[in-house]
Amino acid sequence: MNVRTLIRSGLLAIGLVIWIASAGLAAGDDDCLTCHGDKDLKSGRGRSMFLDAEKFQASVHGQAEIGCADCHADLKKVKDFPHAEKLKPVDCSACHDQEAAQLKSSVHMQPHRVENPIVVTCADCHGAHDIRKKDDFESSVFSINIPDTCDRCHLERVKIKNGGAFVRQYQQSVHYKALQKAGLSLSANCVTCHGGHEVKAAGDPLSRVSRKFIIKTCGRCHVGIERDYLEGVHGKDYVRGVKDVPVCTDCHNEHGILSPTDLSSRVYATKIAAVCSRCHDDERLGRQYGFLTSRLKTYSASYHGTASKFGETRVANCASCHGFHDIRTSADPKSPINTANLARTCGQCHPGAGVNFAKGKIHVVSAKTESQGSHVAKIIYIVIIGGLISVFLLFIAADLFHRIRTRWTKP
Amino acid sequence: MDEAVIPPSLIRDDEVFLRMNLAERIQHILLIVTFTTLIITGLPLVLYEMKIFKALFAFEKAFYIRGILHRLAAGVMIANILWHVAYSIFTKRGRNNFMELMPRFKDAKDAFQVFWHNIGLTGFIYKKGLFKAFFDKHPYWLFKEEPEFGRYNFIEKFEYLGVAWGSLVMILSGFFMWNVELSLRLFPLWVHDIFIIIHGYEAILAFLTIIIWHMYNVHLNPEVFPMSKVWLNGKITGHELRTLHPLEYKKIAEERMRASAKTSETK
């Protein structure tokens, strides 16, 4: 064997290896691309049948060397090309059986609207030939891109019960800002709260955003707050299954969750009273659960409440004294409004606050029984004001009467 | 002393007397400015449900500025009051005015008399021929004459004493509201609550008194409408003195007669 034959057979061997290696990847796909590589290829209905091979190669399936016929399975049996125009829809469940099962039980696979039912399949969110891994920046399901992907349908095409504006509120939220502006991929996007493949209608009791699961859902990220909440009166009643008790979204809003320091937030210092009083001024709820009502009215009558109404943020609001996530009853020794803790609670703003802060009532519903001193002072003043003003008006009337009379009688 | 005794030449109708000197006028103007500021910046807290006040304090930091203005006006008003107190103690004119402003039993009588004179009910009854014997025996009850006032009539005295009382109440209660921590070191919360009630209601009382009583007497009263100018130029004419403050008029006339008698004696 001379050197030449050695080189020749060596080259042949290398070529063979390359050929065999490349045959596994693209032998069939090249056949497909002879037609589908043509940019002008159109289906009978005019849809473009072009496949961008480069994009496919970059996709997760392309990278994994999955060929056309692996997904378009009925092509395996086809011998004559070009094949029939109509192929069976791709069945992802052959590989992704778990996800497919989840999707099947989701609202997307249930034709949930009677007329004009909509069914969402894998490709609607993930794309088809250009599917990328979810941590790929280009992926339609990359956490930062998810809102755009969902919004493709949920802003306009699919009318949800609360309307597109309700969905759009998310774009004002602190979660969206964190996602888009700060680039925090861990911030909540649609999927974080609603679930991905298993997404359920918000009204579905099994939905992650239903009353039953919302605390857990928010608590997945805000775990310390979940702990606090479950220790407070609201959380304890929530665990007992009380239907009227507020959950996260009742105070913080749903899509449009804003930072408490945001002027438009429902829990902004000057607005929080309105949120709390939705329940705590409700006579029916007060009777049912045995709490005192007229909280907003009595707060508004105080300097704190009045100043807050005029937009002053430094005065005490509900949360300043009662706490927020772990609100406790005044009987609870851990409560900031427990008599033993009042001096410290008031002392946050009033340095050196002593025991005198506790010697009186804050939410005075009936001054007659709860704050006699003020009540008596008020009555005295009302009598004095009423009396004096009456006397003034009588004197003025008499004076005018006299002037009119004398002018008439003495021309 | 009868009017007939006073020769008209002694006090001419167009002679000008000084009713309010410059210091008194400045005190009054300062009182107007501070009172108005205090009302505008304070009343919204009492009548917090009225939308008009929310509109007034709609801009940013409005509430903070409101608080600053209120305290500033309070400070100026207190300084003004201190000035007035010193003025009333250390100047002869101030002392004299103060003594003239002190209420007497006559003022109650005057008020009573003015009221029934204006109503004219007893005169009407008398004219109808009822209780003729009683009225003939006691002509006072006919209230035929208007009472004669001194330098200050009962209305002016009432207003002055009202301001004095109101200032005292407002300064005391306001001081403790300004210094909540101090107040609650000294008093329990329920006493502090009374300060707040008093401050608010006294403000309403003062506001209504000024708007109704003072505004009528110095502005809307047909006698002075549209406005008595005394608070601006401090001047009052001999004619006004004779008709509105006859007792002071007589007092001045008497002094002049005595003085002229003295000069003629020395001659």
XYZ file of C-alpha atoms in Angstrom, chain A residues 297 300-301 303 306-307 309-310 312 314 349-352 356-357 359-362 371 373-374 377-378 381-382 384-385 388-389 392-396 398-403 405, chain B residues 44-45 48 53-54 57 63-64 66 111 115 117-120 154 158 169 180-181 184-190 193-194 197-198 201-202 204-205 208-209 212-213 216 221-223:
86
model
C -66.243 58.094 59.316
C -62.105 61.133 58.851
C -63.342 63.127 61.803
C -57.001 65.154 62.487
C -58.839 64.965 57.704
C -55.200 65.595 56.889
C -58.122 63.416 52.952
C -56.256 66.560 51.963
C -51.031 64.619 53.650
C -47.214 61.729 56.916
C -44.719 59.593 65.096
C -45.112 61.292 68.471
C -41.766 60.932 70.183
C -42.031 60.385 73.879
C -51.852 59.334 78.217
C -52.153 58.364 74.555
C -56.485 57.388 77.919
C -59.159 58.177 75.401
C -60.764 56.775 72.321
C -59.532 56.979 68.740
C -66.025 60.597 74.785
C -65.876 65.447 77.586
C -65.863 66.250 73.878
C -68.039 70.663 74.933
C -69.705 70.169 71.570
C -70.813 75.223 71.757
C -73.783 74.279 69.629
C -73.890 79.048 72.353
C -73.483 79.329 68.603
C -75.782 83.959 69.702
C -76.429 83.731 65.980
C -77.583 88.550 66.064
C -80.147 87.793 63.400
C -82.982 89.072 65.600
C -81.153 92.346 66.220
C -80.362 92.731 62.531
C -85.243 94.437 64.162
C -82.826 97.097 62.909
C -83.853 96.615 59.295
C -87.520 96.511 60.291
C -87.129 99.812 62.108
C -85.383 101.420 59.126
C -90.855 101.405 59.040
C -61.290 73.132 56.089
C -60.182 70.905 58.954
C -63.627 68.520 56.105
C -62.078 73.184 50.692
C -60.713 70.133 48.931
C -56.021 72.535 48.809
C -51.691 70.630 53.328
C -48.177 71.180 54.552
C -51.660 75.194 55.059
C -79.349 96.437 73.945
C -84.232 95.999 70.277
C -87.368 100.450 70.056
C -86.659 98.926 66.665
C -89.514 96.470 66.963
C -91.836 99.203 68.134
C -72.910 97.729 73.334
C -69.502 92.921 72.675
C -59.594 80.152 74.019
C -49.457 67.336 70.817
C -46.655 65.551 72.603
C -50.447 64.422 76.042
C -47.667 64.485 78.591
C -49.901 66.730 80.698
C -53.410 65.538 79.857
C -55.075 62.277 78.885
C -56.174 61.905 75.283
C -59.795 62.725 76.044
C -59.859 65.763 72.218
C -61.764 68.531 74.012
C -63.462 70.299 69.664
C -63.159 73.705 71.344
C -66.275 75.191 67.346
C -64.839 78.441 68.659
C -67.015 78.524 63.687
C -68.468 80.825 66.322
C -70.121 83.400 62.013
C -69.947 86.338 64.404
C -73.022 88.069 60.352
C -72.695 90.543 63.181
C -73.724 93.911 59.165
C -76.013 98.480 57.751
C -77.755 101.089 55.535
C -76.311 103.797 57.747
